[in-house]
Amino acid sequence: VNTYEIVRELGRGQHGKVKLARDLLTNEYVAIKIVSRIGRARLGRPLSAGSSQEEKVRREIAILKKCNHPNIVKLREVLDDAASSKIYLVLEYVERGEIQWHDSYDNPILNEEQSRSAFRDVVQGLEYLHFQGIIHRDIKPANLLVAHDGSIKISDFGVSYSAFNSELAKTAGTPAFFAPEICYNDPNQPPPPITYKIDIWALGVTLYCFFYGRVPFMAENEFELFNVIATEDVIIPKNEDGSLVADISPEGIDILIKLLQKNSDERPSIPEIKNHPW
């Protein structure tokens, strides 16, 4: 691809494949996200108006071009191949990949200090995004990459939006990390506004994953999951004797509960998170 030699596949997801490549001019490694312009119908339904694959990737590119922060993956260049209807996003390669937060038995593998360090980096990245008027909409461990120095970089802006975009009411992202206001389904009431506080909720779900090795809300299907997220309180795991399952400080539990408030107005702002004793 242009001056890049493909080495191997790093992963694939809803929005395209990601491949490791070597820049033949500089000998540096990069990650190339390959996205087809042509979106495919999902589950037999046509793509909705205004949601074409090309429009999504153009939006992702525009967002990445606005960003220059140590806790956000950098876009190096964009290659547009009209012949194959593919767009190539050349991104910085983050060596250690996705943050590892649970083992094969779903036990957490990060201690509290490691969780706090990763959490702080994500908060710094989110502060920058929100200042730029960007809502990420898919904060989760799988989108947090670990650099060679151990710092965290937020990745995958495939469903991100401007905070002022009316399209924001549509569901996008990963259901287990959806905020209650996205899951809200009362036909007799207007839906709550969707704001940057959905990222704060997802940050809370991510911290829960770090502490306990699993998401806080689970169900058999998406409909049940939405209902559970919207109505059920978060449970802090305890042993039979009432002691906490994980060795987490009271301050850590406190910030977790604050992040996972059902009412978005009661969730802390980024400055409030940064000023929290934890």
PDB file of C-alpha atoms in Angstrom:
ATOM      1  CA  VAL A   1       0.000   0.000   0.000  1.00  0.00           C
ATOM      2  CA  ASN A   2       1.782   3.110  -1.249  1.00  0.00           C
ATOM      3  CA  THR A   3       5.104   3.189   0.676  1.00  0.00           C
ATOM      4  CA  TYR A   4       3.881   0.716   3.308  1.00  0.00           C
ATOM      5  CA  GLU A   5       4.602  -3.000   3.473  1.00  0.00           C
ATOM      6  CA  ILE A   6       1.865  -5.016   5.187  1.00  0.00           C
ATOM      7  CA  VAL A   7       3.304  -7.251   7.930  1.00  0.00           C
ATOM      8  CA  ARG A   8       0.281  -8.929   9.511  1.00  0.00           C
ATOM      9  CA  GLU A   9      -3.286  -8.386  10.646  1.00  0.00           C
ATOM     10  CA  LEU A  10      -3.709  -6.780  14.069  1.00  0.00           C
ATOM     11  CA  GLY A  11      -7.462  -7.184  14.280  1.00  0.00           C
ATOM     12  CA  ARG A  12     -10.800  -6.606  12.655  1.00  0.00           C
ATOM     13  CA  GLY A  13     -14.052  -5.151  13.828  1.00  0.00           C
ATOM     14  CA  GLN A  14     -17.334  -3.604  12.842  1.00  0.00           C
ATOM     15  CA  HIS A  15     -15.648  -0.711  11.053  1.00  0.00           C
ATOM     16  CA  GLY A  16     -12.834  -2.451   9.183  1.00  0.00           C
ATOM     17  CA  LYS A  17      -9.589  -4.401   9.395  1.00  0.00           C
ATOM     18  CA  VAL A  18      -6.438  -3.105  11.073  1.00  0.00           C
ATOM     19  CA  LYS A  19      -3.059  -4.260   9.785  1.00  0.00           C
ATOM     20  CA  LEU A  20       0.481  -3.762  10.998  1.00  0.00           C
ATOM     21  CA  ALA A  21       2.673  -2.249   8.292  1.00  0.00           C
ATOM     22  CA  ARG A  22       6.213  -0.947   7.907  1.00  0.00           C
ATOM     23  CA  ASP A  23       6.939   2.435   6.363  1.00  0.00           C
ATOM     24  CA  LEU A  24       9.574   1.645   3.723  1.00  0.00           C
ATOM     25  CA  LEU A  25      10.866   5.236   3.809  1.00  0.00           C
ATOM     26  CA  THR A  26      11.392   5.562   7.571  1.00  0.00           C
ATOM     27  CA  ASN A  27      11.385   1.888   8.657  1.00  0.00           C
ATOM     28  CA  GLU A  28       8.773   2.787  11.298  1.00  0.00           C
ATOM     29  CA  TYR A  29       5.804   0.564  12.072  1.00  0.00           C
ATOM     30  CA  VAL A  30       2.279   1.899  11.635  1.00  0.00           C
ATOM     31  CA  ALA A  31      -1.245   0.551  12.023  1.00  0.00           C
ATOM     32  CA  ILE A  32      -3.364   0.807   8.890  1.00  0.00           C
ATOM     33  CA  LYS A  33      -7.140   0.738   9.272  1.00  0.00           C
ATOM     34  CA  ILE A  34      -8.746  -0.408   6.023  1.00  0.00           C
ATOM     35  CA  VAL A  35     -12.350   0.653   5.506  1.00  0.00           C
ATOM     36  CA  SER A  36     -14.561  -0.053   2.516  1.00  0.00           C
ATOM     37  CA  ARG A  37     -16.557   2.893   1.215  1.00  0.00           C
ATOM     38  CA  ILE A  38     -19.491   0.581   0.588  1.00  0.00           C
ATOM     39  CA  GLY A  39     -21.411  -0.245   3.741  1.00  0.00           C
ATOM     40  CA  ARG A  40     -23.235  -3.560   3.967  1.00  0.00           C
ATOM     41  CA  ALA A  41     -26.725  -4.061   5.327  1.00  0.00           C
ATOM     42  CA  ARG A  42     -26.617  -5.448   8.855  1.00  0.00           C
ATOM     43  CA  LEU A  43     -29.026  -8.208   9.870  1.00  0.00           C
ATOM     44  CA  GLY A  44     -30.846  -7.832   6.556  1.00  0.00           C
ATOM     45  CA  ARG A  45     -31.660  -4.164   7.107  1.00  0.00           C
ATOM     46  CA  PRO A  46     -30.379  -1.468   4.754  1.00  0.00           C
ATOM     47  CA  LEU A  47     -28.086   1.179   6.175  1.00  0.00           C
ATOM     48  CA  SER A  48     -30.096   4.167   7.398  1.00  0.00           C
ATOM     49  CA  ALA A  49     -29.931   7.498   5.633  1.00  0.00           C
ATOM     50  CA  GLY A  50     -26.873   9.529   6.532  1.00  0.00           C
ATOM     51  CA  SER A  51     -25.008   6.510   7.836  1.00  0.00           C
ATOM     52  CA  SER A  52     -23.094   5.410   4.746  1.00  0.00           C
ATOM     53  CA  GLN A  53     -19.778   3.743   5.390  1.00  0.00           C
ATOM     54  CA  GLU A  54     -17.930   6.500   3.544  1.00  0.00           C
ATOM     55  CA  GLU A  55     -19.668   9.208   5.576  1.00  0.00           C
ATOM     56  CA  LYS A  56     -18.708   7.420   8.801  1.00  0.00           C
ATOM     57  CA  VAL A  57     -15.066   7.073   7.864  1.00  0.00           C
ATOM     58  CA  ARG A  58     -14.918  10.698   6.676  1.00  0.00           C
ATOM     59  CA  ARG A  59     -16.277  11.757  10.046  1.00  0.00           C
ATOM     60  CA  GLU A  60     -13.693   9.593  11.819  1.00  0.00           C
ATOM     61  CA  ILE A  61     -10.921  11.150   9.727  1.00  0.00           C
ATOM     62  CA  ALA A  62     -12.155  14.688  10.455  1.00  0.00           C
ATOM     63  CA  ILE A  63     -12.186  13.943  14.190  1.00  0.00           C
ATOM     64  CA  LEU A  64      -8.715  12.371  14.186  1.00  0.00           C
ATOM     65  CA  LYS A  65      -7.309  15.320  12.231  1.00  0.00           C
ATOM     66  CA  LYS A  66      -8.513  17.639  15.006  1.00  0.00           C
ATOM     67  CA  CYS A  67      -6.743  15.620  17.691  1.00  0.00           C
ATOM     68  CA  ASN A  68      -3.185  16.022  18.899  1.00  0.00           C
ATOM     69  CA  HIS A  69      -2.810  14.615  22.409  1.00  0.00           C
ATOM     70  CA  PRO A  70      -0.496  12.026  24.002  1.00  0.00           C
ATOM     71  CA  ASN A  71      -3.472   9.938  25.170  1.00  0.00           C
ATOM     72  CA  ILE A  72      -5.141   9.736  21.754  1.00  0.00           C
ATOM     73  CA  VAL A  73      -3.965   7.629  18.820  1.00  0.00           C
ATOM     74  CA  LYS A  74      -2.534   9.875  16.105  1.00  0.00           C
ATOM     75  CA  LEU A  75      -3.566   9.835  12.451  1.00  0.00           C
ATOM     76  CA  ARG A  76      -0.472  10.059  10.210  1.00  0.00           C
ATOM     77  CA  GLU A  77      -2.101  10.176   6.790  1.00  0.00           C
ATOM     78  CA  VAL A  78      -5.090   9.041   4.731  1.00  0.00           C
ATOM     79  CA  LEU A  79      -4.796   7.061   1.489  1.00  0.00           C
ATOM     80  CA  ASP A  80      -7.832   6.950  -0.792  1.00  0.00           C
ATOM     81  CA  ASP A  81      -7.927   4.124  -3.343  1.00  0.00           C
ATOM     82  CA  ALA A  82     -10.818   4.829  -5.695  1.00  0.00           C
ATOM     83  CA  ALA A  83     -10.154   1.688  -7.744  1.00  0.00           C
ATOM     84  CA  SER A  84     -10.834  -0.660  -4.826  1.00  0.00           C
ATOM     85  CA  SER A  85     -13.322   1.653  -3.045  1.00  0.00           C
ATOM     86  CA  LYS A  86     -11.132   1.468   0.066  1.00  0.00           C
ATOM     87  CA  ILE A  87      -9.879   4.170   2.394  1.00  0.00           C
ATOM     88  CA  TYR A  88      -6.695   3.568   4.393  1.00  0.00           C
ATOM     89  CA  LEU A  89      -6.180   5.373   7.703  1.00  0.00           C
ATOM     90  CA  VAL A  90      -2.488   5.288   8.582  1.00  0.00           C
ATOM     91  CA  LEU A  91      -2.296   5.491  12.382  1.00  0.00           C
ATOM     92  CA  GLU A  92       0.532   5.422  14.877  1.00  0.00           C
ATOM     93  CA  TYR A  93       1.304   1.875  15.976  1.00  0.00           C
ATOM     94  CA  VAL A  94       0.742   1.406  19.701  1.00  0.00           C
ATOM     95  CA  GLU A  95       3.104  -1.436  20.504  1.00  0.00           C
ATOM     96  CA  ARG A  96       1.498  -3.284  23.399  1.00  0.00           C
ATOM     97  CA  GLY A  97      -2.026  -3.355  21.969  1.00  0.00           C
ATOM     98  CA  GLU A  98      -5.288  -3.476  23.925  1.00  0.00           C
ATOM     99  CA  ILE A  99      -5.047  -3.147  27.685  1.00  0.00           C
ATOM    100  CA  GLN A 100      -5.222  -6.582  29.315  1.00  0.00           C
ATOM    101  CA  TRP A 101      -7.746  -6.413  32.164  1.00  0.00           C
ATOM    102  CA  HIS A 102      -8.906  -9.993  32.797  1.00  0.00           C
ATOM    103  CA  ASP A 103      -7.584 -13.530  32.485  1.00  0.00           C
ATOM    104  CA  SER A 104      -9.206 -16.505  30.752  1.00  0.00           C
ATOM    105  CA  TYR A 105     -11.382 -17.066  33.841  1.00  0.00           C
ATOM    106  CA  ASP A 106     -12.587 -13.430  33.846  1.00  0.00           C
ATOM    107  CA  ASN A 107     -10.547 -12.610  36.927  1.00  0.00           C
ATOM    108  CA  PRO A 108      -9.147  -9.063  37.033  1.00  0.00           C
ATOM    109  CA  ILE A 109      -5.412  -8.818  36.436  1.00  0.00           C
ATOM    110  CA  LEU A 110      -4.877  -5.121  37.170  1.00  0.00           C
ATOM    111  CA  ASN A 111      -4.273  -4.051  40.761  1.00  0.00           C
ATOM    112  CA  GLU A 112      -5.744  -0.795  42.036  1.00  0.00           C
ATOM    113  CA  GLU A 113      -2.638   1.273  41.289  1.00  0.00           C
ATOM    114  CA  GLN A 114      -2.448  -0.035  37.713  1.00  0.00           C
ATOM    115  CA  SER A 115      -6.171   0.653  37.298  1.00  0.00           C
ATOM    116  CA  ARG A 116      -5.714   4.199  38.616  1.00  0.00           C
ATOM    117  CA  SER A 117      -2.800   4.900  36.263  1.00  0.00           C
ATOM    118  CA  ALA A 118      -4.745   3.708  33.194  1.00  0.00           C
ATOM    119  CA  PHE A 119      -7.877   5.542  34.370  1.00  0.00           C
ATOM    120  CA  ARG A 120      -5.992   8.833  34.716  1.00  0.00           C
ATOM    121  CA  ASP A 121      -4.677   8.587  31.160  1.00  0.00           C
ATOM    122  CA  VAL A 122      -8.185   7.943  29.813  1.00  0.00           C
ATOM    123  CA  VAL A 123      -9.512  10.931  31.787  1.00  0.00           C
ATOM    124  CA  GLN A 124      -6.800  13.152  30.273  1.00  0.00           C
ATOM    125  CA  GLY A 125      -7.715  11.957  26.783  1.00  0.00           C
ATOM    126  CA  LEU A 126     -11.447  12.442  27.376  1.00  0.00           C
ATOM    127  CA  GLU A 127     -10.872  15.927  28.766  1.00  0.00           C
ATOM    128  CA  TYR A 128      -9.129  16.856  25.527  1.00  0.00           C
ATOM    129  CA  LEU A 129     -11.838  15.277  23.339  1.00  0.00           C
ATOM    130  CA  HIS A 130     -14.670  16.983  25.196  1.00  0.00           C
ATOM    131  CA  PHE A 131     -12.829  20.321  24.990  1.00  0.00           C
ATOM    132  CA  GLN A 132     -12.716  19.769  21.211  1.00  0.00           C
ATOM    133  CA  GLY A 133     -16.481  19.147  21.218  1.00  0.00           C
ATOM    134  CA  ILE A 134     -16.078  15.420  20.509  1.00  0.00           C
ATOM    135  CA  ILE A 135     -18.031  12.626  22.198  1.00  0.00           C
ATOM    136  CA  HIS A 136     -16.200   9.307  21.751  1.00  0.00           C
ATOM    137  CA  ARG A 137     -19.268   7.057  22.324  1.00  0.00           C
ATOM    138  CA  ASP A 138     -17.291   3.801  22.548  1.00  0.00           C
ATOM    139  CA  ILE A 139     -14.998   4.061  25.566  1.00  0.00           C
ATOM    140  CA  LYS A 140     -14.174   0.501  26.663  1.00  0.00           C
ATOM    141  CA  PRO A 141     -11.027  -1.524  27.425  1.00  0.00           C
ATOM    142  CA  ALA A 142     -10.818  -2.861  23.847  1.00  0.00           C
ATOM    143  CA  ASN A 143     -10.362   0.712  22.598  1.00  0.00           C
ATOM    144  CA  LEU A 144      -7.605   1.554  25.084  1.00  0.00           C
ATOM    145  CA  LEU A 145      -4.141   0.803  23.728  1.00  0.00           C
ATOM    146  CA  VAL A 146      -0.954   0.535  25.784  1.00  0.00           C
ATOM    147  CA  ALA A 147       2.164   2.310  24.494  1.00  0.00           C
ATOM    148  CA  HIS A 148       5.726   1.086  25.089  1.00  0.00           C
ATOM    149  CA  ASP A 149       6.033   3.384  28.139  1.00  0.00           C
ATOM    150  CA  GLY A 150       2.814   2.023  29.678  1.00  0.00           C
ATOM    151  CA  SER A 151       0.700   5.083  28.893  1.00  0.00           C
ATOM    152  CA  ILE A 152      -2.814   4.640  27.502  1.00  0.00           C
ATOM    153  CA  LYS A 153      -4.051   5.928  24.154  1.00  0.00           C
ATOM    154  CA  ILE A 154      -7.743   6.120  23.233  1.00  0.00           C
ATOM    155  CA  SER A 155      -8.465   4.575  19.821  1.00  0.00           C
ATOM    156  CA  ASP A 156     -11.323   3.809  17.405  1.00  0.00           C
ATOM    157  CA  PHE A 157     -13.373   6.892  16.601  1.00  0.00           C
ATOM    158  CA  GLY A 158     -15.684   5.002  14.236  1.00  0.00           C
ATOM    159  CA  VAL A 159     -18.862   6.035  16.082  1.00  0.00           C
ATOM    160  CA  SER A 160     -17.671   9.341  17.557  1.00  0.00           C
ATOM    161  CA  TYR A 161     -19.640  12.530  16.973  1.00  0.00           C
ATOM    162  CA  SER A 162     -19.565  16.218  17.525  1.00  0.00           C
ATOM    163  CA  ALA A 163     -21.366  17.021  20.771  1.00  0.00           C
ATOM    164  CA  PHE A 164     -23.694  19.275  18.770  1.00  0.00           C
ATOM    165  CA  ASN A 165     -24.781  16.698  16.182  1.00  0.00           C
ATOM    166  CA  SER A 166     -28.473  15.795  16.143  1.00  0.00           C
ATOM    167  CA  GLU A 167     -27.605  12.257  15.002  1.00  0.00           C
ATOM    168  CA  LEU A 168     -26.311  11.590  18.503  1.00  0.00           C
ATOM    169  CA  ALA A 169     -29.683  10.250  19.635  1.00  0.00           C
ATOM    170  CA  LYS A 170     -29.088   7.099  17.586  1.00  0.00           C
ATOM    171  CA  THR A 171     -27.555   4.147  19.381  1.00  0.00           C
ATOM    172  CA  ALA A 172     -23.976   3.381  18.466  1.00  0.00           C
ATOM    173  CA  GLY A 173     -21.089   1.811  20.282  1.00  0.00           C
ATOM    174  CA  THR A 174     -21.014  -1.301  22.474  1.00  0.00           C
ATOM    175  CA  PRO A 175     -24.293  -2.167  24.287  1.00  0.00           C
ATOM    176  CA  ALA A 176     -22.686  -3.333  27.574  1.00  0.00           C
ATOM    177  CA  PHE A 177     -21.139   0.148  27.868  1.00  0.00           C
ATOM    178  CA  PHE A 178     -24.295   2.099  26.910  1.00  0.00           C
ATOM    179  CA  ALA A 179     -25.440   4.747  29.380  1.00  0.00           C
ATOM    180  CA  PRO A 180     -29.006   4.536  30.781  1.00  0.00           C
ATOM    181  CA  GLU A 181     -30.106   7.533  28.701  1.00  0.00           C
ATOM    182  CA  ILE A 182     -29.255   5.572  25.529  1.00  0.00           C
ATOM    183  CA  CYS A 183     -31.229   2.557  26.808  1.00  0.00           C
ATOM    184  CA  TYR A 184     -34.226   4.678  27.854  1.00  0.00           C
ATOM    185  CA  ASN A 185     -37.477   3.384  26.353  1.00  0.00           C
ATOM    186  CA  ASP A 186     -40.565   5.100  27.755  1.00  0.00           C
ATOM    187  CA  PRO A 187     -42.965   6.035  24.920  1.00  0.00           C
ATOM    188  CA  ASN A 188     -44.844   8.387  27.261  1.00  0.00           C
ATOM    189  CA  GLN A 189     -41.788  10.502  28.067  1.00  0.00           C
ATOM    190  CA  PRO A 190     -39.328  12.398  25.884  1.00  0.00           C
ATOM    191  CA  PRO A 191     -35.940  10.647  25.826  1.00  0.00           C
ATOM    192  CA  PRO A 192     -33.245  12.213  28.008  1.00  0.00           C
ATOM    193  CA  PRO A 193     -30.673  14.318  26.149  1.00  0.00           C
ATOM    194  CA  ILE A 194     -27.532  12.545  24.957  1.00  0.00           C
ATOM    195  CA  THR A 195     -24.430  14.464  26.075  1.00  0.00           C
ATOM    196  CA  TYR A 196     -20.747  13.910  26.809  1.00  0.00           C
ATOM    197  CA  LYS A 197     -21.933  12.289  30.062  1.00  0.00           C
ATOM    198  CA  ILE A 198     -22.367   9.031  28.102  1.00  0.00           C
ATOM    199  CA  ASP A 199     -18.556   8.914  27.950  1.00  0.00           C
ATOM    200  CA  ILE A 200     -18.417   9.421  31.728  1.00  0.00           C
ATOM    201  CA  TRP A 201     -20.734   6.416  32.207  1.00  0.00           C
ATOM    202  CA  ALA A 202     -18.633   4.268  29.848  1.00  0.00           C
ATOM    203  CA  LEU A 203     -15.559   5.379  31.799  1.00  0.00           C
ATOM    204  CA  GLY A 204     -17.278   4.006  34.918  1.00  0.00           C
ATOM    205  CA  VAL A 205     -18.074   0.695  33.214  1.00  0.00           C
ATOM    206  CA  THR A 206     -14.435   0.511  32.098  1.00  0.00           C
ATOM    207  CA  LEU A 207     -13.201   1.136  35.648  1.00  0.00           C
ATOM    208  CA  TYR A 208     -15.567  -1.605  36.872  1.00  0.00           C
ATOM    209  CA  CYS A 209     -13.944  -3.936  34.306  1.00  0.00           C
ATOM    210  CA  PHE A 210     -10.515  -3.023  35.665  1.00  0.00           C
ATOM    211  CA  PHE A 211     -11.586  -3.693  39.266  1.00  0.00           C
ATOM    212  CA  TYR A 212     -13.656  -6.859  38.768  1.00  0.00           C
ATOM    213  CA  GLY A 213     -12.741  -8.408  35.410  1.00  0.00           C
ATOM    214  CA  ARG A 214     -16.251  -8.127  33.948  1.00  0.00           C
ATOM    215  CA  VAL A 215     -18.911  -5.588  33.002  1.00  0.00           C
ATOM    216  CA  PRO A 216     -21.383  -4.515  35.723  1.00  0.00           C
ATOM    217  CA  PHE A 217     -24.555  -5.295  33.765  1.00  0.00           C
ATOM    218  CA  MET A 218     -25.254  -8.530  31.883  1.00  0.00           C
ATOM    219  CA  ALA A 219     -28.329 -10.129  30.296  1.00  0.00           C
ATOM    220  CA  GLU A 220     -29.396 -12.836  27.854  1.00  0.00           C
ATOM    221  CA  ASN A 221     -30.155 -10.422  25.016  1.00  0.00           C
ATOM    222  CA  GLU A 222     -29.843  -6.776  24.055  1.00  0.00           C
ATOM    223  CA  PHE A 223     -33.434  -5.864  24.993  1.00  0.00           C
ATOM    224  CA  GLU A 224     -32.996  -7.272  28.515  1.00  0.00           C
ATOM    225  CA  LEU A 225     -29.582  -5.642  28.802  1.00  0.00           C
ATOM    226  CA  PHE A 226     -31.032  -2.209  28.010  1.00  0.00           C
ATOM    227  CA  ASN A 227     -33.680  -2.720  30.694  1.00  0.00           C
ATOM    228  CA  VAL A 228     -31.097  -3.843  33.266  1.00  0.00           C
ATOM    229  CA  ILE A 229     -28.830  -0.872  32.553  1.00  0.00           C
ATOM    230  CA  ALA A 230     -31.731   1.589  32.739  1.00  0.00           C
ATOM    231  CA  THR A 231     -33.326   0.242  35.929  1.00  0.00           C
ATOM    232  CA  GLU A 232     -30.992  -1.841  38.097  1.00  0.00           C
ATOM    233  CA  ASP A 233     -28.429  -0.477  40.535  1.00  0.00           C
ATOM    234  CA  VAL A 234     -24.780  -1.323  40.081  1.00  0.00           C
ATOM    235  CA  ILE A 235     -23.657  -4.067  42.477  1.00  0.00           C
ATOM    236  CA  ILE A 236     -20.269  -3.870  44.145  1.00  0.00           C
ATOM    237  CA  PRO A 237     -19.208  -7.549  44.490  1.00  0.00           C
ATOM    238  CA  LYS A 238     -18.839  -8.773  48.079  1.00  0.00           C
ATOM    239  CA  ASN A 239     -17.910 -12.032  49.766  1.00  0.00           C
ATOM    240  CA  GLU A 240     -20.380 -13.948  51.956  1.00  0.00           C
ATOM    241  CA  ASP A 241     -18.958 -12.259  55.053  1.00  0.00           C
ATOM    242  CA  GLY A 242     -19.694  -8.829  53.557  1.00  0.00           C
ATOM    243  CA  SER A 243     -16.091  -7.994  52.718  1.00  0.00           C
ATOM    244  CA  LEU A 244     -15.277  -6.596  49.283  1.00  0.00           C
ATOM    245  CA  VAL A 245     -14.264  -9.172  46.667  1.00  0.00           C
ATOM    246  CA  ALA A 246     -11.451  -7.010  45.315  1.00  0.00           C
ATOM    247  CA  ASP A 247      -8.897  -5.118  47.367  1.00  0.00           C
ATOM    248  CA  ILE A 248     -10.145  -1.675  46.331  1.00  0.00           C
ATOM    249  CA  SER A 249      -9.885   1.417  48.537  1.00  0.00           C
ATOM    250  CA  PRO A 250     -13.022   3.269  49.722  1.00  0.00           C
ATOM    251  CA  GLU A 251     -12.005   6.167  47.444  1.00  0.00           C
ATOM    252  CA  GLY A 252     -11.873   3.809  44.457  1.00  0.00           C
ATOM    253  CA  ILE A 253     -15.356   2.472  45.215  1.00  0.00           C
ATOM    254  CA  ASP A 254     -16.633   6.033  45.698  1.00  0.00           C
ATOM    255  CA  ILE A 255     -15.469   7.290  42.300  1.00  0.00           C
ATOM    256  CA  LEU A 256     -16.851   4.136  40.655  1.00  0.00           C
ATOM    257  CA  ILE A 257     -20.318   4.658  42.141  1.00  0.00           C
ATOM    258  CA  LYS A 258     -20.282   8.353  41.190  1.00  0.00           C
ATOM    259  CA  LEU A 259     -19.421   7.544  37.568  1.00  0.00           C
ATOM    260  CA  LEU A 260     -22.261   4.993  37.356  1.00  0.00           C
ATOM    261  CA  GLN A 261     -25.119   7.267  38.403  1.00  0.00           C
ATOM    262  CA  LYS A 262     -28.282   6.583  36.369  1.00  0.00           C
ATOM    263  CA  ASN A 263     -29.096  10.304  36.185  1.00  0.00           C
ATOM    264  CA  SER A 264     -26.510  11.869  33.895  1.00  0.00           C
ATOM    265  CA  ASP A 265     -26.740  15.179  35.792  1.00  0.00           C
ATOM    266  CA  GLU A 266     -25.429  13.403  38.899  1.00  0.00           C
ATOM    267  CA  ARG A 267     -22.340  12.019  37.180  1.00  0.00           C
ATOM    268  CA  PRO A 268     -19.197  14.053  37.803  1.00  0.00           C
ATOM    269  CA  SER A 269     -17.654  16.315  35.198  1.00  0.00           C
ATOM    270  CA  ILE A 270     -14.068  15.757  34.087  1.00  0.00           C
ATOM    271  CA  PRO A 271     -12.752  18.495  36.448  1.00  0.00           C
ATOM    272  CA  GLU A 272     -14.674  16.888  39.326  1.00  0.00           C
ATOM    273  CA  ILE A 273     -13.171  13.494  38.462  1.00  0.00           C
ATOM    274  CA  LYS A 274      -9.676  15.004  38.408  1.00  0.00           C
ATOM    275  CA  ASN A 275     -10.280  16.596  41.815  1.00  0.00           C
ATOM    276  CA  HIS A 276     -11.572  13.371  43.394  1.00  0.00           C
ATOM    277  CA  PRO A 277      -9.333  12.054  46.219  1.00  0.00           C
ATOM    278  CA  TRP A 278      -8.793   8.724  44.409  1.00  0.00           C
TER     279      TRP A 278
END
